[in-house]
Coordinates of C-alpha atoms in Angstrom, one line a residue:
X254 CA 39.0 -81.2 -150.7
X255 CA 39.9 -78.0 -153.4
X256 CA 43.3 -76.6 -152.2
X257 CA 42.5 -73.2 -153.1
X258 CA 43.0 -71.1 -150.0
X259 CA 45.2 -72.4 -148.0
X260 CA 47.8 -70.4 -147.1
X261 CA 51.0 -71.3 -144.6
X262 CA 51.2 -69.0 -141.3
X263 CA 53.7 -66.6 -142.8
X264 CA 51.1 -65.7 -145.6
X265 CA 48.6 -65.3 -142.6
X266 CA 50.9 -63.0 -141.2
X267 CA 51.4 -61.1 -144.4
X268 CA 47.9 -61.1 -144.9
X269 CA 47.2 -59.7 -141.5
X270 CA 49.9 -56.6 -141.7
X271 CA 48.5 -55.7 -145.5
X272 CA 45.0 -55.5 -144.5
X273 CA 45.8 -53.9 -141.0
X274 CA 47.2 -51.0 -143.3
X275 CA 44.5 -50.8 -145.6
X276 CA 42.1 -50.5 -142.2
X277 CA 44.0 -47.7 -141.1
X278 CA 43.9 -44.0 -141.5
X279 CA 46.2 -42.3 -143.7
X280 CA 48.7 -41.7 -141.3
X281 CA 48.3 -45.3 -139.7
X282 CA 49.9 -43.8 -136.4
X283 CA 49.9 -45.9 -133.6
X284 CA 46.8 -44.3 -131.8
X285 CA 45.1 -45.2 -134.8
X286 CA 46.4 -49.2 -134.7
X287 CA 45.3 -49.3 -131.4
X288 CA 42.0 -48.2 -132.1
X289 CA 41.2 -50.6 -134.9
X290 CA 42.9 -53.6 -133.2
X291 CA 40.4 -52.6 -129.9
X292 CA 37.4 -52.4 -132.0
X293 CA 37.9 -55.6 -133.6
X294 CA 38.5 -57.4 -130.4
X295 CA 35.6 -55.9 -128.8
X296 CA 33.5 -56.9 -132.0
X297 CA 34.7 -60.3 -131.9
X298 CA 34.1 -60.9 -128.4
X299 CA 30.5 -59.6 -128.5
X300 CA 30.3 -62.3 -131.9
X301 CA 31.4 -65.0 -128.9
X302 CA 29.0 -64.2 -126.9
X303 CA 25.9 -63.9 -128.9
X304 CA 27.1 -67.1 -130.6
X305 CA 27.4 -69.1 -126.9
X306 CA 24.3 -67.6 -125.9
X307 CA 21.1 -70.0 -125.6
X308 CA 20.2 -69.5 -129.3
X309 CA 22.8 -68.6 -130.6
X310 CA 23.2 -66.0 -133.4
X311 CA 19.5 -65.4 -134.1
X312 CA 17.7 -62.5 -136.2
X313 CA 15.5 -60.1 -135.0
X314 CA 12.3 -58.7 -137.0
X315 CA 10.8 -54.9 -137.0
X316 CA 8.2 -53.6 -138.4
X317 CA 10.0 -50.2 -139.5
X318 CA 12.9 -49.6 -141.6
X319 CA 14.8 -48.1 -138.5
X320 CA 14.6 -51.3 -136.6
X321 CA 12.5 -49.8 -133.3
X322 CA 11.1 -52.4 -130.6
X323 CA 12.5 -55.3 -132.4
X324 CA 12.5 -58.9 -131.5
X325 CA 15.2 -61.5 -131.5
X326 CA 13.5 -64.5 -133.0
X327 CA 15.5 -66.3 -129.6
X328 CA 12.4 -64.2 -127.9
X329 CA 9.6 -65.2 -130.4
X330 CA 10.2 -69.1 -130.7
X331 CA 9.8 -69.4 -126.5
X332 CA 7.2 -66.7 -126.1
X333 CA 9.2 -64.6 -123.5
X334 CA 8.8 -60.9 -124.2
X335 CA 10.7 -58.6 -122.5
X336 CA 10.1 -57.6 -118.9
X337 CA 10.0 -53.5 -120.0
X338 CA 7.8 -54.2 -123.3
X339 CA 4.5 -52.2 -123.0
X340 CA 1.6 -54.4 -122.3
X341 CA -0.4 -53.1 -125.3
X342 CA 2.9 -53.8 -127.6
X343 CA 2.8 -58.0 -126.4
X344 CA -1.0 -57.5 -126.7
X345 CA -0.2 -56.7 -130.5
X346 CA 3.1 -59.2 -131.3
X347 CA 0.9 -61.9 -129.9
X348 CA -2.5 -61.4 -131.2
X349 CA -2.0 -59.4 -134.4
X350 CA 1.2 -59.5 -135.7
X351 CA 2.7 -62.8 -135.1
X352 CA 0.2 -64.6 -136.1
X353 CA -0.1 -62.9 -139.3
X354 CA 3.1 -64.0 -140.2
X355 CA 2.5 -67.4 -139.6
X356 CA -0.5 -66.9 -142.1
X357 CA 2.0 -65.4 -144.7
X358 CA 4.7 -68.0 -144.3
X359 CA 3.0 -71.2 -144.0
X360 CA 4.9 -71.4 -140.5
X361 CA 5.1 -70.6 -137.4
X362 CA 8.0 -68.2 -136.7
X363 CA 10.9 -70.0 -135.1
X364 CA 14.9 -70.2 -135.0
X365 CA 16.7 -69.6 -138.0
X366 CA 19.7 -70.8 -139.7
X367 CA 21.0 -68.3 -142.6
X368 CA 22.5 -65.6 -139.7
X369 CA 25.2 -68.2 -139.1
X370 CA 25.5 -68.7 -142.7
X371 CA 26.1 -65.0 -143.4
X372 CA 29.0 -65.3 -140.7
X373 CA 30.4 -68.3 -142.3
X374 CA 30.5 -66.8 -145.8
X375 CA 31.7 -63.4 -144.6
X376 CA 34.3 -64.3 -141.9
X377 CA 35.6 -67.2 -143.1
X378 CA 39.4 -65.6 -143.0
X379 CA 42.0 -64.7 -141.2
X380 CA 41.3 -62.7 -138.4
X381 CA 43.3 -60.0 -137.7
X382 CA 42.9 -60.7 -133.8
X383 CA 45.8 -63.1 -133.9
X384 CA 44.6 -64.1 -129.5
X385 CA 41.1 -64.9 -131.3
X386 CA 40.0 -68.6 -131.9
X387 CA 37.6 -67.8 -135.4
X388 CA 38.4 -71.0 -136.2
X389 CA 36.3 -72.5 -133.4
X390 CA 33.5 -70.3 -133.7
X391 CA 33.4 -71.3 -138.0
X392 CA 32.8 -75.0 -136.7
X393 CA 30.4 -74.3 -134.2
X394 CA 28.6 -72.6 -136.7
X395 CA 29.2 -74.7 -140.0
X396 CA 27.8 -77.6 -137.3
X397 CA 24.5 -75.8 -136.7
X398 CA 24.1 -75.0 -140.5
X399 CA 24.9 -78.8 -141.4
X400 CA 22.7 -80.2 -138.2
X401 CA 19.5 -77.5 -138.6
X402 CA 19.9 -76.2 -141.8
X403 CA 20.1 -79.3 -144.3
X404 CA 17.1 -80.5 -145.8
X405 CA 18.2 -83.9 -145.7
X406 CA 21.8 -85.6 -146.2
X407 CA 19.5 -86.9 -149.1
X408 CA 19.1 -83.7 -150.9
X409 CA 21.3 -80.6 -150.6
X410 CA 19.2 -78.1 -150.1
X411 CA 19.4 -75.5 -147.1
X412 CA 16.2 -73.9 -145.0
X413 CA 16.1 -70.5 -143.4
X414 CA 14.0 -71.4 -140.6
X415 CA 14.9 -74.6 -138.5
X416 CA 12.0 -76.6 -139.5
X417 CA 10.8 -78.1 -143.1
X418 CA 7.9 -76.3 -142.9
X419 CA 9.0 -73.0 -144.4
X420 CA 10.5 -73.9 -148.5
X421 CA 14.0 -74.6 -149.0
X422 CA 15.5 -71.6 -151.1
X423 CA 18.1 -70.7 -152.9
X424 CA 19.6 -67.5 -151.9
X425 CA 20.2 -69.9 -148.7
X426 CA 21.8 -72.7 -150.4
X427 CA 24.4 -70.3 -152.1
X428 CA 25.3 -68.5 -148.8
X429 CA 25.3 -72.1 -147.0
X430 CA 27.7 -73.6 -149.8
X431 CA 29.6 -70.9 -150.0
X432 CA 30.6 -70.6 -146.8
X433 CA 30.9 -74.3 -145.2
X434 CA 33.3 -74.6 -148.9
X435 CA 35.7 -71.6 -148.0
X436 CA 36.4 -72.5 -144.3
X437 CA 37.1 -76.1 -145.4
X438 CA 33.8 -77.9 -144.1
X439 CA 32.6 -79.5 -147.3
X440 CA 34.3 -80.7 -150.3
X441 CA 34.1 -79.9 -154.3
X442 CA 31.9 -83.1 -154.7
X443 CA 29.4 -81.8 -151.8
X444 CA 29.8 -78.2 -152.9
X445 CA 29.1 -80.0 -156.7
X446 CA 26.1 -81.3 -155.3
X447 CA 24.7 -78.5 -154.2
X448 CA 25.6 -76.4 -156.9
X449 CA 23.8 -78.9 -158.6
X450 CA 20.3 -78.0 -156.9
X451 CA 20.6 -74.5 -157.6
X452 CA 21.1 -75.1 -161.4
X453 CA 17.8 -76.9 -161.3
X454 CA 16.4 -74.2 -160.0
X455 CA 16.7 -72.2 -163.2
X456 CA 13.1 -71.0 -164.7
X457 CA 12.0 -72.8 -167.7
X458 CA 9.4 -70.7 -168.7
X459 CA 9.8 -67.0 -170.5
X460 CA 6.5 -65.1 -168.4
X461 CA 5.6 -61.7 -168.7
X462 CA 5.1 -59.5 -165.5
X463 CA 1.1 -59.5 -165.6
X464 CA 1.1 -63.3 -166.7
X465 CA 2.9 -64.3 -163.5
X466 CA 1.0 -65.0 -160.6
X467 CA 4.3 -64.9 -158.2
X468 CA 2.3 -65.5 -154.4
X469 CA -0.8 -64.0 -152.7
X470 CA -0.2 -60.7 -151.7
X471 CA 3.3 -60.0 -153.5
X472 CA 4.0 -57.7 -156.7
X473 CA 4.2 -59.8 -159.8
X474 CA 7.7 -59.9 -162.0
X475 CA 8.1 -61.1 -164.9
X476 CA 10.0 -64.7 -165.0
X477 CA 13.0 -65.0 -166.9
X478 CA 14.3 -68.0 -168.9
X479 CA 17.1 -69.9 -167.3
X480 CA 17.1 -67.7 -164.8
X481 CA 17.9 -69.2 -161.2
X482 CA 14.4 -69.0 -159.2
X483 CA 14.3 -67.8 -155.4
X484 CA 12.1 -70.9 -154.8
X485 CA 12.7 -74.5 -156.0
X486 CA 8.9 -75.3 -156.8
X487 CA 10.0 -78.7 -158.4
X488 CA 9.2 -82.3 -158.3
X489 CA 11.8 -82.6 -155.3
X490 CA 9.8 -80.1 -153.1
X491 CA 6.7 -81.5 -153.8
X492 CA 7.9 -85.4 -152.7
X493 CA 9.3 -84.1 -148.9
X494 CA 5.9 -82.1 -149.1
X495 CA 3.8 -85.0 -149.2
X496 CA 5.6 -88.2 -149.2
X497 CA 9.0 -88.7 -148.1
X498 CA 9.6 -92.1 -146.5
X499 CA 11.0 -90.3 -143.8
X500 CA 8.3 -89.0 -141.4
X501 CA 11.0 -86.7 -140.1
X502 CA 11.7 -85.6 -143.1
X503 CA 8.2 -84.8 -144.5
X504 CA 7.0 -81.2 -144.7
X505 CA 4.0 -79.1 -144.5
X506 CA 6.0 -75.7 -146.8
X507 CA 3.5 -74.4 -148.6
X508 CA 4.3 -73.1 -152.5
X509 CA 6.3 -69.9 -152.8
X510 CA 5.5 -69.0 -155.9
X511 CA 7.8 -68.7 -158.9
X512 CA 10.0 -65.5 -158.7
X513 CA 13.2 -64.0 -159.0
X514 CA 15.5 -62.0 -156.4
X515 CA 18.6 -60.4 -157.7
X516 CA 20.8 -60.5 -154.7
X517 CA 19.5 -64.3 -154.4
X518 CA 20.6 -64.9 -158.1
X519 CA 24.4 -63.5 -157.1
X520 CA 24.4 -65.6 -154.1
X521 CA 23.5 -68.9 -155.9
X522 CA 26.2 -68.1 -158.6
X523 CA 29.0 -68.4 -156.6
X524 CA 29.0 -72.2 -155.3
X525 CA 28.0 -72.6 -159.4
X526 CA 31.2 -71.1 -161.0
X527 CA 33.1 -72.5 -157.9
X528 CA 32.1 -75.9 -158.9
X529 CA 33.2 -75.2 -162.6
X530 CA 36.6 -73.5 -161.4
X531 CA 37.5 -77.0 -159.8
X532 CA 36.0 -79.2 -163.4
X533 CA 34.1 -80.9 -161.8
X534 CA 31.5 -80.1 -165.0
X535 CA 31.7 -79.6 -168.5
X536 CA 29.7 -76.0 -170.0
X537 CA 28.0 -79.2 -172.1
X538 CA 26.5 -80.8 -169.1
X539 CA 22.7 -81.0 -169.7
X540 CA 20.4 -80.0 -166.6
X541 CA 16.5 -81.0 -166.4
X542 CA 14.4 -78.5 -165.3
X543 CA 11.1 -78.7 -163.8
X544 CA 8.8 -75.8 -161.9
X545 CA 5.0 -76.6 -160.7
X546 CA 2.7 -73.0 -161.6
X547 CA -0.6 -73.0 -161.6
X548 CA -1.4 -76.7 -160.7
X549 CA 0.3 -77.6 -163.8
X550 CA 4.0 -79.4 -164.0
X551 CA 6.5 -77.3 -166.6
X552 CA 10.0 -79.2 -168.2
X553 CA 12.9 -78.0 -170.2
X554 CA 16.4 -79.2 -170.9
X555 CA 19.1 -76.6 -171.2
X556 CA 22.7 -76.7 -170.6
X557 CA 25.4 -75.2 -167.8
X558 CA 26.3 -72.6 -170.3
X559 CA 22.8 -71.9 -171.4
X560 CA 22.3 -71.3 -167.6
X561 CA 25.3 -69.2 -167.3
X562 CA 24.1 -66.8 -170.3
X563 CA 20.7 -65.9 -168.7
X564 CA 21.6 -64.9 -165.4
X565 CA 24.9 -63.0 -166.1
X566 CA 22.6 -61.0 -168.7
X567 CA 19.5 -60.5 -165.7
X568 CA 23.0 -59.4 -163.4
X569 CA 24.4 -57.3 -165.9
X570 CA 20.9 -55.3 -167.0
X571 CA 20.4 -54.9 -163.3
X572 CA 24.0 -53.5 -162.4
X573 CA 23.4 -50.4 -164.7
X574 CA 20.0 -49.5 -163.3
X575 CA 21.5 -50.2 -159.8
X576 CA 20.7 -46.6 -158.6
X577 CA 16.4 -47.3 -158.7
X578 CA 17.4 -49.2 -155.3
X579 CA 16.8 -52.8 -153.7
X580 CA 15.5 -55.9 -155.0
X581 CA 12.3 -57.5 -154.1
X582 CA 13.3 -58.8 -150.5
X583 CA 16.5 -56.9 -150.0
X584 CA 15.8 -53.1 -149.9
X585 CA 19.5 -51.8 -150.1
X586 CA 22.0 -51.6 -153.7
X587 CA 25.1 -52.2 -151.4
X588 CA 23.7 -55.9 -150.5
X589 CA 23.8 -56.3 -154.1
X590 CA 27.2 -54.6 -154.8
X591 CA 28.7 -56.1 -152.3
X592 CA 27.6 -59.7 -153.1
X593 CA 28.5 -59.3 -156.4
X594 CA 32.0 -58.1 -155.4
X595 CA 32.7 -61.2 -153.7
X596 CA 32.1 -63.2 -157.5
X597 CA 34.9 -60.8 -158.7
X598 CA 37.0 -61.6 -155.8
X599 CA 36.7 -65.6 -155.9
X600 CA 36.0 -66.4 -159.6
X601 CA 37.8 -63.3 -161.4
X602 CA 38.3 -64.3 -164.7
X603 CA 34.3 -66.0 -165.3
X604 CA 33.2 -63.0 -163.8
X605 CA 35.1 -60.4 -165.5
X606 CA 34.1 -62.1 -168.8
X607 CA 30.2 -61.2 -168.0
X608 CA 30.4 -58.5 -166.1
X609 CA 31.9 -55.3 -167.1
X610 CA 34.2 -54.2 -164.1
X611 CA 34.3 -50.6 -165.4
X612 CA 30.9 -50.9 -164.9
X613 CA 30.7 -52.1 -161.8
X614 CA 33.9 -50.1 -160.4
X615 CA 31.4 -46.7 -161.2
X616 CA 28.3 -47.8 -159.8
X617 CA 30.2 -48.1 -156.2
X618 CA 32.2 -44.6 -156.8
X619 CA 28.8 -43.3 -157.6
X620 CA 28.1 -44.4 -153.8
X621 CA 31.1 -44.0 -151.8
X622 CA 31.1 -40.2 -153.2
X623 CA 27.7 -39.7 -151.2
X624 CA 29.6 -41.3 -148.2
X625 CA 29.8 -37.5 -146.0
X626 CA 26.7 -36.0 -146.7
X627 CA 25.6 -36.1 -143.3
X628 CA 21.7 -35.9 -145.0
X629 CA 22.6 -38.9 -147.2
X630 CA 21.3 -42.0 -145.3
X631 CA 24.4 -44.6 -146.4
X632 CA 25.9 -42.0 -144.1
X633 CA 24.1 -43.0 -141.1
X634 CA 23.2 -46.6 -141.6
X635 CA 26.3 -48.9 -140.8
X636 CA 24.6 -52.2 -142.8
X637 CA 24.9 -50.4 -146.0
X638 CA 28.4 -48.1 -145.2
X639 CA 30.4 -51.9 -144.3
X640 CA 28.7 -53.8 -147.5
X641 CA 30.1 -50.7 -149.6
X642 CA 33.4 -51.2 -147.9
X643 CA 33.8 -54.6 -148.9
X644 CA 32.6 -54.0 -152.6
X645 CA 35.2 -51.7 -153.1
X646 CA 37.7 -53.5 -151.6
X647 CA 37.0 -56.4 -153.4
X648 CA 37.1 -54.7 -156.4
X649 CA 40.6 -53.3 -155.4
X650 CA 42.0 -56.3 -154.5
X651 CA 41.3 -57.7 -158.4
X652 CA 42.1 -54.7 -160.0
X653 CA 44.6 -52.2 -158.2
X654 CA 46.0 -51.5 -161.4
X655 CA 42.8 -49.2 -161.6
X656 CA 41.4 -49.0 -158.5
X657 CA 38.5 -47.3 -156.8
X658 CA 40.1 -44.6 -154.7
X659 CA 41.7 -45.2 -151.6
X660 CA 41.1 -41.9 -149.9
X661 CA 37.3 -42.5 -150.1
X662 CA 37.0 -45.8 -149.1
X663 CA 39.4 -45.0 -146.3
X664 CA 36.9 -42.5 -145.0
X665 CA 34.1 -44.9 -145.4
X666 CA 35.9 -47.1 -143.0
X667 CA 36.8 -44.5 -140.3
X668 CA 33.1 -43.0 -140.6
X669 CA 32.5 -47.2 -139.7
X670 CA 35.0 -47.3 -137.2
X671 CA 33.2 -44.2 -135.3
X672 CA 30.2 -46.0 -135.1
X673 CA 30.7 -48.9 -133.4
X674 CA 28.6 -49.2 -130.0
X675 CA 30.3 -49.6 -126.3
X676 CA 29.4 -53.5 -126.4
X677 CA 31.2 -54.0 -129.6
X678 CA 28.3 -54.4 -131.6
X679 CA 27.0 -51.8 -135.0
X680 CA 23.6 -50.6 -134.6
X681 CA 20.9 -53.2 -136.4
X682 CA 19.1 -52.1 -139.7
X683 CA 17.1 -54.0 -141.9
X684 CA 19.0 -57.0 -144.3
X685 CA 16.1 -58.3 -146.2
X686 CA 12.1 -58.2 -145.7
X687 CA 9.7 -60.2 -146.4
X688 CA 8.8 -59.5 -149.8
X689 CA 7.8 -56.5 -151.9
X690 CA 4.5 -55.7 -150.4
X691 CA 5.3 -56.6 -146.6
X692 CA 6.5 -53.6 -144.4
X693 CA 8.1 -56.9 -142.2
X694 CA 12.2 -56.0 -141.6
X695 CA 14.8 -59.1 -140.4
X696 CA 18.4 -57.6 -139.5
X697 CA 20.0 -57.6 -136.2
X698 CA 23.1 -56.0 -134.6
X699 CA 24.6 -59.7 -135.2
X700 CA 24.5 -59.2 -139.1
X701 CA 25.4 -55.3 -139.3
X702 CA 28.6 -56.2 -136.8
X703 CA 29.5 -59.5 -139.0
X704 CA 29.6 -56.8 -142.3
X705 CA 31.2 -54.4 -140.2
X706 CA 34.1 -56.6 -139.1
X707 CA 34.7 -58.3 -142.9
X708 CA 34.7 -54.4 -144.2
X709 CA 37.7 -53.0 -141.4
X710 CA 39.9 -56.0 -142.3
X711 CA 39.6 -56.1 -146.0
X712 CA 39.4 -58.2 -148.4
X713 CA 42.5 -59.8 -148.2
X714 CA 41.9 -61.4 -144.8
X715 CA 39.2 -63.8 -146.5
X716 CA 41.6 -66.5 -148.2
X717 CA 42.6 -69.0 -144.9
X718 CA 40.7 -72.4 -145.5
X719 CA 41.0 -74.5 -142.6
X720 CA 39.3 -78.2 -142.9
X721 CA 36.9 -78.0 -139.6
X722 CA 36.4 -81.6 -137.4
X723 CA 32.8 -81.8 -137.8
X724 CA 30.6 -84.9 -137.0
X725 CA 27.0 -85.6 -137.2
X726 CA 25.6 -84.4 -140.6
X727 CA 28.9 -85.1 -142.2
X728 CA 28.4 -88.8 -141.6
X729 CA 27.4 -90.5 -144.3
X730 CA 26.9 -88.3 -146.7

């Protein structure tokens, strides 16, 4: 198990009084300590009890960008619609819309794994709440993720949905990996293994935008080479497709077609560079490649490094047109920030190499000095003010010899603070749709509250890795 991490109580401690500062308003009086330290309590308990709930911490989806009559997916997998839902509104979940997604996912819609991954990934740390157990939480969640989320002990890969009838994907195997590896749940050789899927994931083909015929209904991008795909679409998928030995194990996924996702490509990254930052490969190291498009089968050997190249260049040409917006199934530029903070904050030095930081450190002041203007929507949207928060301190905690400045992001954290609702919880927006040309939203208070809670305690309460007692998926692997 990699060492890096772990930190004796005293550093807790001292981790806990420099981010508590860094939370607080300028003055940090003691109204204001009492304040935070309330907030954070309330968040974490409504966090406890979502996650001891019947189904756990669960999604919701919306069909507008301000998240109105939502439903938990809990709601959607049993059928129960709520007692004070319109009749004509279940009318249209259950005749019209639901089962249009199920025609544009291959699947019916049911539980889903990657909110507890998000959690994992996010709140992994120390937690300021020093009378709150987030250690027992992580293994109840790292469990589920191991138990639902696995594709098989066989093959590391990680679903979204809890069944094997929706693709495995790789913006889920990066959050998985990366947060079952900081909280101490898998190893470097299972975090090397499935670093290694996501390498193999990299396109082998150069294809031009019109060329690409991505998936029914969705815009076609151009596919880069070496550049890690948002879909496997490999000999691997096709065998638990069609014949695994295990009936269990077979699935019915259909083909997602080859395509990028930026904020995907940052998450698979992460578990990639961790991997190298532990040696457990050599830049050298050869990877086969293989993507099915078209009804024809597409191979390639390239290396680690070659790997490396192509998608710190597609990160790097995306980072200074940032401004345009969102990628193709996340619709906000701080989900990409922010992501791409958290590669400065755990592998500094490759990232700092590939990435300009003076770059990156002016893209988010570009965005935190648009934080006040009431009209601006950051300003009113909690998802995207917290994932801003955590870019910039990220970013401060690798460079404070130039930082981003304080004042501002200390604004950005009490205009957060003042938003929090009476149950604890941040208001839900949408994280990620369903692709480019599907007005489908997923979010949830759950994930806004998660963000919310990693931005008040900063960046420095991230770095506690505690080896979790886990059973069942861990067996034999």
């Amino acid at each position: 198990m990699g060492t890096a991490g772990e930190y004796s109580k005293q550093t807790n401690k001292m981790f806990f009084n420099s981010a508590m500062a860094e939370c607080l308003p300028i003055s940090c009086d003691e109204a204001s300590t009492v304040e935070l330290t309330r907030t954070l309590q309330a968040a974490y308990q409504y966090l406890t009890r979502c996650s001891e709930s019947e189904y756990g911490l669960q999604m919701s989806i919306a069909l507008d960008s301000q998240f109105n009559n939502s439903l938990s997916l809990g709601v959607i997998t049993v059928g129960e619609f709520p007692s004070n839902m319109p009749l004509w509104q279940v009318e249209a979940w259950k005749y019209n819309i639901l089962p249009k997604l199920k025609d544009q996912l291959g699947c019916a819609l049911t539980l889903e794994n990657f909110t507890q991954m998000l959690a994992l990934k996010f709140l992994h740390g120390v937690s300021l709440q020093t009378d709150f157990n987030l250690a027992q939480m992580q293994q109840r969640w790292a469990q589920s993720i191991l138990n639902y989320g696995l594709l098989s002990p066989d093959c590391w890969r990680f679903l979204f949905f809890r069944t094997k009838d929706f693709a495995a994907d790789t913006d889920c195997l990066g959050v998985a990996l990366a947060g079952l590896y900081a909280c101490g749940a898998i190893n470097d050789c299972m975090l090397a293994r499935g670093a290694f899927e996501l390498l193999s994931s990299a396109s082998v083909r150069e294809v031009s935008d019109a060329d690409n015929e991505a998936s029914v209904n969705e815009r076609q991008d151009s596919l880069v080479k070496g550049v890690l795909k948002t879909y496997f679409e490999d000999q691997t998928f096709v065998l638990y497709q069609q014949h695994s030995e295990r009936a269990n194990e077979r699935s019915q996924a259909k083909f997602r077609g080859c395509k990028h996702d930026l904020v995907a490509v940052v998450n698979a990254m992460l578990p990639i560079l961790q991997t190298l930052q532990v040696g457990m490969w050599e830049l050298d190291n050869l990877i086969q490649l293989q993507e099915y498009a078209e009804n024809l089968s597409h191979t390639d050997n390239t290396t680690i490094s070659e790997i490396l190249c192509a998608n710190w260049g597609y990160i790097a040409n995306h980072l200074n047109q940032i401004e345009k917006g969102g990628t193709r199934y996340y619709p906000y530029s701080e989900t990409f920030l922010c992501c791409l903070s958290e590669l400065f904050l755990y592998c500094p030095q490759q990232t700092a190499a590939a990435i300009s930081a003076s770059v990156f450190k002016a893209k988010v002041a570009y965005f935190l000095a648009t934080v006040n203007i009431p009209e601006n929507p950051l300003h009113q949207n909690p998802l995207r003010l917290a994932q801003l928060v955590i870019a910039a301190d990220n970013y401060n905690t690798i460079y404070p010899q130039m930082p981003l400045d304080p004042q501002s992001i200390l604004a950005a954290k009490q205009l957060l603070l003042s938003q929090v609702r009476q149950d604890g919880s941040w208001a839900p927006f949408p994280y990620f749709t369903l692709g480019t040309n599907h007005q489908v939203f997923f979010g949830s208070a759950v994930i806004t509250t998660v963000f919310a809670i990693r931005a008040l305690e900063g960046s420095n309460a991230v770095n506690n890795k505690q080896a979790l007692d886990l059973k069942g998926n861990l067996e034999g692997i």
